[in-house]
XYZ file of C-alpha atoms in Angstrom:
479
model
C 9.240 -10.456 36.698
C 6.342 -8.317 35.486
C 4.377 -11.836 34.855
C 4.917 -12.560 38.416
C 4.012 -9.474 39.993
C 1.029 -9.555 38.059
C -0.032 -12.992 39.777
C 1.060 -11.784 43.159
C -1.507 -9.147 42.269
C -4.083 -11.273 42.176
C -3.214 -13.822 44.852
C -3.033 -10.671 47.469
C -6.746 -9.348 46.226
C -7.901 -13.347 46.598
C -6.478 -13.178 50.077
C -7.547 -9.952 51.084
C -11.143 -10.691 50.483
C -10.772 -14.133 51.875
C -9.040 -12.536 55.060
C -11.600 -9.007 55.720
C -14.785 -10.734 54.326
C -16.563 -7.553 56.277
C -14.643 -4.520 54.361
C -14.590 -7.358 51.043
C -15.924 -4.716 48.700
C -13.964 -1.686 49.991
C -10.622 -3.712 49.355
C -11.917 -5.252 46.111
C -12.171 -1.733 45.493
C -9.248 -0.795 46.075
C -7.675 -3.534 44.086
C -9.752 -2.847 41.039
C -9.199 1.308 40.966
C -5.389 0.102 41.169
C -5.266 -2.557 38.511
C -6.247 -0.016 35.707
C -3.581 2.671 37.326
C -0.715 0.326 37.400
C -2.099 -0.134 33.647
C -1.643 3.468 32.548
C 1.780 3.529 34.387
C 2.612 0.855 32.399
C 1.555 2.456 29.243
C 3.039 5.547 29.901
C 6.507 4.122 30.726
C 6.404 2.244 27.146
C 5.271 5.234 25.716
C 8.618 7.176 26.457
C 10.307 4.175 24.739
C 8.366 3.703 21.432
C 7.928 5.299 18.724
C 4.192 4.255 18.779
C 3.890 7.141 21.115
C 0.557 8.327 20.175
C -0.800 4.638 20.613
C 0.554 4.054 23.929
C -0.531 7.569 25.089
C -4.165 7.139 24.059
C -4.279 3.866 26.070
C -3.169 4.882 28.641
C -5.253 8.395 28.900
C -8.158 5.073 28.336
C -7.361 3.573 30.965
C -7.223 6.707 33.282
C -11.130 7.519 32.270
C -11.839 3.475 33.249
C -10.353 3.839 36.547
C -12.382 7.239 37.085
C -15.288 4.732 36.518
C -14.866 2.540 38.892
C -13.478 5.005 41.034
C -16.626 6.702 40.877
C -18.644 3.187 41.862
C -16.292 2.637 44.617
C -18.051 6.385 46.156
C -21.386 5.642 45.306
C -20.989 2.555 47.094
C -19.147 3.304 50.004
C -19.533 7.328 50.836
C -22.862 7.800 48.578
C -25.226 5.739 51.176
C -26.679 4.025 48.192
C -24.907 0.567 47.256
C -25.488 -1.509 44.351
C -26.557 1.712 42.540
C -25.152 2.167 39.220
C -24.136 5.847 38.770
C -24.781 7.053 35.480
C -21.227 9.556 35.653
C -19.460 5.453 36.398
C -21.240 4.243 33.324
C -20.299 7.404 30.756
C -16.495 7.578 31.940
C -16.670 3.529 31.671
C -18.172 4.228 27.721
C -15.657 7.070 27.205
C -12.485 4.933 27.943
C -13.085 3.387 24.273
C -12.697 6.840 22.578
C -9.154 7.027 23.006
C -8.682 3.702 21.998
C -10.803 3.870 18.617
C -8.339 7.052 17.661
C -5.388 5.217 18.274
C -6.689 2.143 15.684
C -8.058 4.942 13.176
C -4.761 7.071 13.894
C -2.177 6.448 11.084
C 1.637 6.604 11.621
C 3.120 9.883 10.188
C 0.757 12.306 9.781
C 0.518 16.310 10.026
C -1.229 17.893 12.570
C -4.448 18.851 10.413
C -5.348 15.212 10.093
C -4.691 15.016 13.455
C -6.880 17.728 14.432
C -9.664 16.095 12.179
C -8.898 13.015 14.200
C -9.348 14.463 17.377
C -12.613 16.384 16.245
C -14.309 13.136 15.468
C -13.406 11.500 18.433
C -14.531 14.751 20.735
C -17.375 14.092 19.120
C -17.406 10.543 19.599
C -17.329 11.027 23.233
C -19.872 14.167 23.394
C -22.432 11.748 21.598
C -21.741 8.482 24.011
C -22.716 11.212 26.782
C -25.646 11.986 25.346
C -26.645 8.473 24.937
C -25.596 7.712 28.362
C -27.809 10.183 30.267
C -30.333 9.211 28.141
C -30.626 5.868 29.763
C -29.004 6.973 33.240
C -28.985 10.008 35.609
C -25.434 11.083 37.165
C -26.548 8.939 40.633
C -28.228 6.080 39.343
C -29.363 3.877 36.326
C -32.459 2.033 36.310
C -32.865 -1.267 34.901
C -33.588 -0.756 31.228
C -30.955 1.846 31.318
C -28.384 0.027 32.215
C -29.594 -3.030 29.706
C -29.083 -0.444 27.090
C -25.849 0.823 28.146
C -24.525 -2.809 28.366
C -25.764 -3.293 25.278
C -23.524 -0.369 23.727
C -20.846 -1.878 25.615
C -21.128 -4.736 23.957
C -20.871 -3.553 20.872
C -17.927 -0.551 21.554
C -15.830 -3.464 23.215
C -16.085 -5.730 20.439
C -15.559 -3.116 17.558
C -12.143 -2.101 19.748
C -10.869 -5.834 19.875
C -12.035 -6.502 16.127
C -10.225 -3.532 14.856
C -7.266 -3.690 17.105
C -6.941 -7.364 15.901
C -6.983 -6.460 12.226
C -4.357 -3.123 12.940
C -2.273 -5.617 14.400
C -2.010 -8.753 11.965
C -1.685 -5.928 8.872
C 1.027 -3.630 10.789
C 4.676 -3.702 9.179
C 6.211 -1.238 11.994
C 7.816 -3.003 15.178
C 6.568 -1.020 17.231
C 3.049 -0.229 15.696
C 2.973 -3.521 15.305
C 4.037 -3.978 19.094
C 1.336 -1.932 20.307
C -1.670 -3.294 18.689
C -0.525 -6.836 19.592
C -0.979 -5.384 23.438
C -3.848 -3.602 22.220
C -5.882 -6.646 20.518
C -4.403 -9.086 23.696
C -6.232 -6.290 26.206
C -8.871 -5.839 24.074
C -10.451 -9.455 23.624
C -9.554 -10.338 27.216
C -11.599 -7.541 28.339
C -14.258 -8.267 25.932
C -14.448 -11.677 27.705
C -14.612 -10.565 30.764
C -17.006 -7.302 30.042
C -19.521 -9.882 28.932
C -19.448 -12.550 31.658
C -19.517 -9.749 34.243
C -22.346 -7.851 32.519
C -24.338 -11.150 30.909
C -23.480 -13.749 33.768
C -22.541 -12.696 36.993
C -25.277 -9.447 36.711
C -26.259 -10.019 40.283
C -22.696 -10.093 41.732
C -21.860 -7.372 43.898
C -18.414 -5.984 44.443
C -16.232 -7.536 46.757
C -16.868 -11.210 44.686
C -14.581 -13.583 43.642
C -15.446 -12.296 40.309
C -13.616 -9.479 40.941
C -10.644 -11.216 40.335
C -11.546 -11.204 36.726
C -11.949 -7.584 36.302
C -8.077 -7.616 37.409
C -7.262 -9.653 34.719
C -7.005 -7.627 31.595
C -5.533 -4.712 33.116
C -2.420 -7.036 34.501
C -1.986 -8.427 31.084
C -1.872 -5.445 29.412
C 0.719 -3.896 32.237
C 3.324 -7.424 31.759
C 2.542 -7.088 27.877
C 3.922 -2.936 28.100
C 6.481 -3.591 30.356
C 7.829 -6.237 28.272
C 10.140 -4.972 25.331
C 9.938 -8.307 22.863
C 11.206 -7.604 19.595
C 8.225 -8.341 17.392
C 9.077 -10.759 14.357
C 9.265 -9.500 10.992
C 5.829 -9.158 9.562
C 4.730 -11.544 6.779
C 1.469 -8.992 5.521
C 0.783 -9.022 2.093
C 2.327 -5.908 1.045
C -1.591 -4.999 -0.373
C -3.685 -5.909 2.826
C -1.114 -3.788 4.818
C -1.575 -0.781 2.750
C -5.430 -1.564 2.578
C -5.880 -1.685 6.645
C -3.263 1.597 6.635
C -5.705 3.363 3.570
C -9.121 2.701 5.644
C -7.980 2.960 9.262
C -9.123 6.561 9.284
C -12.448 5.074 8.891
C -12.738 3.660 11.616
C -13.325 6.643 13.594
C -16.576 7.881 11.384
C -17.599 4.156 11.562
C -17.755 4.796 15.057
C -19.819 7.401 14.825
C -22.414 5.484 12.402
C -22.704 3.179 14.768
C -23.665 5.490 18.139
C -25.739 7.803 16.141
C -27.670 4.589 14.947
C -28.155 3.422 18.538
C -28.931 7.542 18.937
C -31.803 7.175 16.310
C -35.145 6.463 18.485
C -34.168 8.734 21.868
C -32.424 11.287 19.351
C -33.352 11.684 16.202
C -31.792 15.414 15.582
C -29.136 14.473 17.196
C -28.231 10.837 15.283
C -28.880 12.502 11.587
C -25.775 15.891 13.047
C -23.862 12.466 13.806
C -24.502 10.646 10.646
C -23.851 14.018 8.719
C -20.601 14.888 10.608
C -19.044 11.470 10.605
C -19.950 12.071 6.771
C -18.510 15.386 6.586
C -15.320 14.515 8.548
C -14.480 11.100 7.120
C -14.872 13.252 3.187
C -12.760 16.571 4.355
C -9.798 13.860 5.387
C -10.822 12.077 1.917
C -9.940 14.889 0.044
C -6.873 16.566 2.508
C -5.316 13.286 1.422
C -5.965 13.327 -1.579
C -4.170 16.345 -2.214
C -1.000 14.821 -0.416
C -1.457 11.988 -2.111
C -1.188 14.577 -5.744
C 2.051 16.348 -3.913
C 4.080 13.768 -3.571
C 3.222 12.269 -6.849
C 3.946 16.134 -8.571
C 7.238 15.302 -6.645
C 7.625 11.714 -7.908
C 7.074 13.334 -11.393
C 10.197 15.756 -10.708
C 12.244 13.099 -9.631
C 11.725 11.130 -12.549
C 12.660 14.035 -14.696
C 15.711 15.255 -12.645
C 18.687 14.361 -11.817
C 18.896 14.452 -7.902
C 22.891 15.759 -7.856
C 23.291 18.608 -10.531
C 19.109 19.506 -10.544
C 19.242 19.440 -14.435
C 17.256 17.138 -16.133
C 18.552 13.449 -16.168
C 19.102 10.782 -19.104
C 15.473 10.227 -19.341
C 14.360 13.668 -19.278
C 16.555 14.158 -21.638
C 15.724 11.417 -24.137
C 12.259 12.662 -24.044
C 12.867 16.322 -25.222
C 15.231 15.340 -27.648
C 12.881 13.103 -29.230
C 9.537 15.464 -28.830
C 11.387 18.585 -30.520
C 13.080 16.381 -33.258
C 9.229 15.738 -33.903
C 8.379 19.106 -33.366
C 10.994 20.703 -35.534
C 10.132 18.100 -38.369
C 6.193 18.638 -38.716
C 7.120 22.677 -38.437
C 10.349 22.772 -40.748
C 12.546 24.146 -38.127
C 15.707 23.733 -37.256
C 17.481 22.148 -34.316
C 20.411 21.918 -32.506
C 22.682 19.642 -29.971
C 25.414 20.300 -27.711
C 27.683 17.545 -26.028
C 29.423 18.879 -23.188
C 32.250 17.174 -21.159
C 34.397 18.346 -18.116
C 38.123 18.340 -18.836
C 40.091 15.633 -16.979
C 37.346 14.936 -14.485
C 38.594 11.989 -13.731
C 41.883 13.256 -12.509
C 39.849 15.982 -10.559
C 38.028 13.114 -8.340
C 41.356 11.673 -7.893
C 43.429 14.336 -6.393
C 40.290 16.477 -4.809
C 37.864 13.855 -3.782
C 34.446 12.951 -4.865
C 33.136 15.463 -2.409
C 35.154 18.290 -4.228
C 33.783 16.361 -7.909
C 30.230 16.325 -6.971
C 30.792 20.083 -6.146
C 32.316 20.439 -9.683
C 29.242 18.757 -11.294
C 26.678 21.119 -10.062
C 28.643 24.032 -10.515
C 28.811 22.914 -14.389
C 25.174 22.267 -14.665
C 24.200 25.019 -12.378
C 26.516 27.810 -14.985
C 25.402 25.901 -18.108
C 21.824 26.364 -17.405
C 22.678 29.741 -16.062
C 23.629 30.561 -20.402
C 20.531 28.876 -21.874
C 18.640 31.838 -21.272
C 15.259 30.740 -23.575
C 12.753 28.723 -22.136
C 13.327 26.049 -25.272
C 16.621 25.426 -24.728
C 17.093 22.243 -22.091
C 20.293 21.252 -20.258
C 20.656 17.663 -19.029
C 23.089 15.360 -17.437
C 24.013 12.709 -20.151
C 25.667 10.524 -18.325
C 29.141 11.081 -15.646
C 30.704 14.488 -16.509
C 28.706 14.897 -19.811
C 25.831 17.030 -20.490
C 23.286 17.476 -23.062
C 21.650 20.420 -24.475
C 19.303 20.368 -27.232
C 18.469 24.014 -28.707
C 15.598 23.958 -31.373
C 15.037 26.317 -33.471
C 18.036 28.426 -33.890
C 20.924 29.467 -35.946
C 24.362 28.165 -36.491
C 25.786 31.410 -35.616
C 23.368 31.346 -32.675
C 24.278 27.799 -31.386
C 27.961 28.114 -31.958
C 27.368 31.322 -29.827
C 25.679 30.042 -27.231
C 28.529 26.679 -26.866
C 31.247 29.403 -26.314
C 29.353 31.414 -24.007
C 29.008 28.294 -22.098
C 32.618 27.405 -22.627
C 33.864 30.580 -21.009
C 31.233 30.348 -17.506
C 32.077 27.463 -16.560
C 36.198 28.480 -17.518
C 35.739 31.331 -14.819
C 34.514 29.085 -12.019
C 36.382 28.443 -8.969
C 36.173 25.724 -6.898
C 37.634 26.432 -3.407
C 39.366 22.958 -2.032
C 40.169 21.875 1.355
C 42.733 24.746 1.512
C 40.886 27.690 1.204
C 43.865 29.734 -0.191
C 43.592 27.053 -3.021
C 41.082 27.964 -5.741
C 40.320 25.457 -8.892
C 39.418 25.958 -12.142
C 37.687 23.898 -14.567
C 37.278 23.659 -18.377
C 34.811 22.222 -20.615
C 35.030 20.642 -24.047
C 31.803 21.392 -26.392
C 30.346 19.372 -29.274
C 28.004 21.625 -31.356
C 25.894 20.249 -34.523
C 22.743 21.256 -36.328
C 20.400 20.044 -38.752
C 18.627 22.785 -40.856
C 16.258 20.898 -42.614
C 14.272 17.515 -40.843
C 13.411 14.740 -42.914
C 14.046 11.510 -40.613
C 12.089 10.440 -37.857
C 15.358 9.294 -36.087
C 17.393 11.765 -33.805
C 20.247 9.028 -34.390
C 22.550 10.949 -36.783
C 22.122 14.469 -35.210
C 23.563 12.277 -31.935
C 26.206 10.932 -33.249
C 27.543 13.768 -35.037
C 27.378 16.065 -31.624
C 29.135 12.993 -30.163
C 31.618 13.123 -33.030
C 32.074 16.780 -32.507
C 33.339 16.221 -29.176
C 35.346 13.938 -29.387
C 37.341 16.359 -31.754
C 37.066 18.932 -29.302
C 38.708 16.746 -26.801
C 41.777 15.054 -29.164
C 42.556 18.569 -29.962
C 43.112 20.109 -27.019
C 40.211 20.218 -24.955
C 38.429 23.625 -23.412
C 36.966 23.848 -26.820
C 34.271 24.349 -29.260
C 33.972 22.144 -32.354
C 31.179 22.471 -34.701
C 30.203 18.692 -36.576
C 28.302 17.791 -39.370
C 25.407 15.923 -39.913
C 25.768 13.419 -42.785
C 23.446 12.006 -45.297
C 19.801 11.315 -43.222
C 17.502 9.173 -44.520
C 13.803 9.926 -45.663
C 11.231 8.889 -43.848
């Protein structure tokens, strides 16, 4: 239906010129303020249903500033007494229209408000420096003919950047709807580039009210069926590395930008182009490094998820393999001594059976969270073994110390209560506690302290459970 409309569109401005050939140019007019309007409704209305919000709102805000262009023509022509006069106001708002589109390519999906704001600096000053540029070449009435030669010139080369970019942002987005929204993008884009150049380039002596107007119609249309259409894009087939390439250096493409005018800027202003060159340096660095300290962040919390476990918040298996290892070294080279506890929940499998797994995940991190509650020195490192077993390795302390420290354990966790689904119901829980120690390290293999921990619980358990039992390590090898 859209598709339609869009050719009724341009069948009524093809008969309205053909039908009042004396008011041709204030209907084709008309027709072309319109075209961009219906556009930016279009946009907005897809905006409200996409998550590519920001995308869809910067076109669209585009747009708006286009239509102020030619709405701006349409009064120079027709109120201003002086037609076929290229107002140099038309010819800035037509240049600014790009801005919001080049922060929509370099704007990435996801990301705080600073970067944002950084975003939005550069392109504020993307715009303040395409006004200076403008007026250089063009008063606010009129343009003379070098001017605009110059200013088609940077149209040229702003309308091309847009499609080339938009292109690329499209063929290496993964997101539907990012992916959506460039497509319409890069479709807009290089249709208007087409047309941009055979209106400025071929039909230069055409005045409004043409049958080349009907080309000007064109792009806006096609982007208004392509917004108003929801097709489900297909799944993306980007190399995984070219996506996240195009997603690292999109942000680039707004101090690119800037490169770009302030070269153009270089011979009319020279003061001016060098504050561009150094602020599109300045800008495109300061985002550099914000990211780079996200970038740190999340790996600092990639490093903590490695080393804990995401239920109890005690270190996990690997965690604890590490330690275990790294103080069995320490306490050899030094000649201390070191210590292991095994600890298991009592019947925890019965637990999850008649309370839930809700109720035994509850249990878990009530365990870890009073076990590392009694390892009080900074040494001493509880860890989640495996299931309902935990680890503890204790270097450099006594027997009396370590056997202390198991029972101390032994009774928190004994004093817990776990309230069920009936509150009036309160649940205790009991722990059985492998202790062993080596005095003296001579191997370079944690092995037999391990299994005589693992030894000492499973005595602790055969005998009762909610218990301490102290093992022995046997005969260790030399290394």
């Amino acid at each position: 239906m859209a598709a339609w409309l869009a050719a009724v569109y341009v069948l009524c401005h093809w008969v309205a010129l053909a039908l009042w050939p004396a008011h041709a140019q204030g209907v084709s007019f008309a027709f072309l303020v319109i075209a961009p309007l219906l556009a930016a409704l279009a946009c907005a209305w897809r905006m409200r249903r996409s998550e590519a919000r920001v995308g869809w709102l910067a076109l669209a805000v585009g747009l708006l500033l286009w239509a102020g262009g030619m709405a701006l023509n349409m009064y120079q022509d027709l109120v201003g007494g002086t037609p076929d006069a290229t107002p140099g106001l038309s010819m800035l708002l037509y240049v600014l229209y790009g801005v919001p589109l080049t922060f929509a390519m370099a704007h990435p999906r996801h990301e705080p408000w600073y970067l944002i704001l950084i975003d939005g600096a550069l392109a504020l000053l993307l715009g303040y420096l395409f006004f200076v540029h403008t007026f250089s070449f063009a008063s606010v009435g009129d343009a003379p003919d070098a001017g605009v030669a110059s200013l088609r010139r940077m149209f040229d080369i702003e309308n091309l950047f847009i499609a080339v970019f938009a292109l690329v942002r499209y063929l290496a987005s993964e997101d539907a709807a990012r992916r959506a929204f460039f497509r319409a993008l890069a479709l807009f884009a290089w249709v208007y580039l087409l047309m941009a150049a055979y209106i400025n380039h071929v039909a230069t002596e055409a005045s409004y009210g043409g049958a080349a107007d009907l080309l000007i119609d064109l792009p806006f249309l096609l982007l208004a069926v392509v917004a108003l259409r929801e097709r489900p894009e297909r799944d993306a087939t980007t190399p995984r590395r070219l996506a996240l390439a195009v997603r690292a250096g999109s942000p680039l493409i707004l101090p690119a930008a800037l490169l770009v005018v302030s070269a153009l800027m270089v011979d009319a202003h020279p003061h001016l182009a060098v504050v561009g060159f150094a602020l599109a340096t300045l800008g495109s660095g300061l985002r550099g490094v914000v990211m780079q300290v996200r970038a740190m962040e999340r790996q600092d919390q990639l490093d903590v998820l490695a080393r804990v476990d995401g239920l109890t918040g005690v270190a996990n298996r690997r965690q604890f393999d590490q330690v275990l290892q790294a103080e069995w070294s320490r306490a050899r080279r030094s000649g201390q001594s070191m210590a292991l506890l095994m600890v298991d929940i009592d019947h925890f499998k019965q637990f999850n059976d008649r309370f839930g797994h809700p109720l035994g995940d509850a249990c878990l991190r009530a365990v870890a969270t009073a076990l590392a509650g009694c390892a009080s020195r900074s040494t001493d490192v509880v860890a989640r073994y495996g299931g309902e077993e935990f680890a503890v390795v204790v270097p450099g302390t006594s027997r009396e110390g370590v056997l202390a420290l198991a029972e101390t354990m032994r009774r928190a966790v004994a004093q817990l209560r776990l309230v069920a689904a009936d509150p009036q119901q309160q649940i205790g829980v009991t722990i059985s506690v492998g202790v062993a120690r080596v005095g003296q390290i001579a191997s370079i293999d944690a092995g037999p302290l391990l299994a005589a921990t693992d030894a000492a619980l499973y005595e602790a358990k055969r005998h009762g459970r909610n218990r301490v039992v102290e093992g022995h390590v046997g005969p260790v090898p030399l290394a």
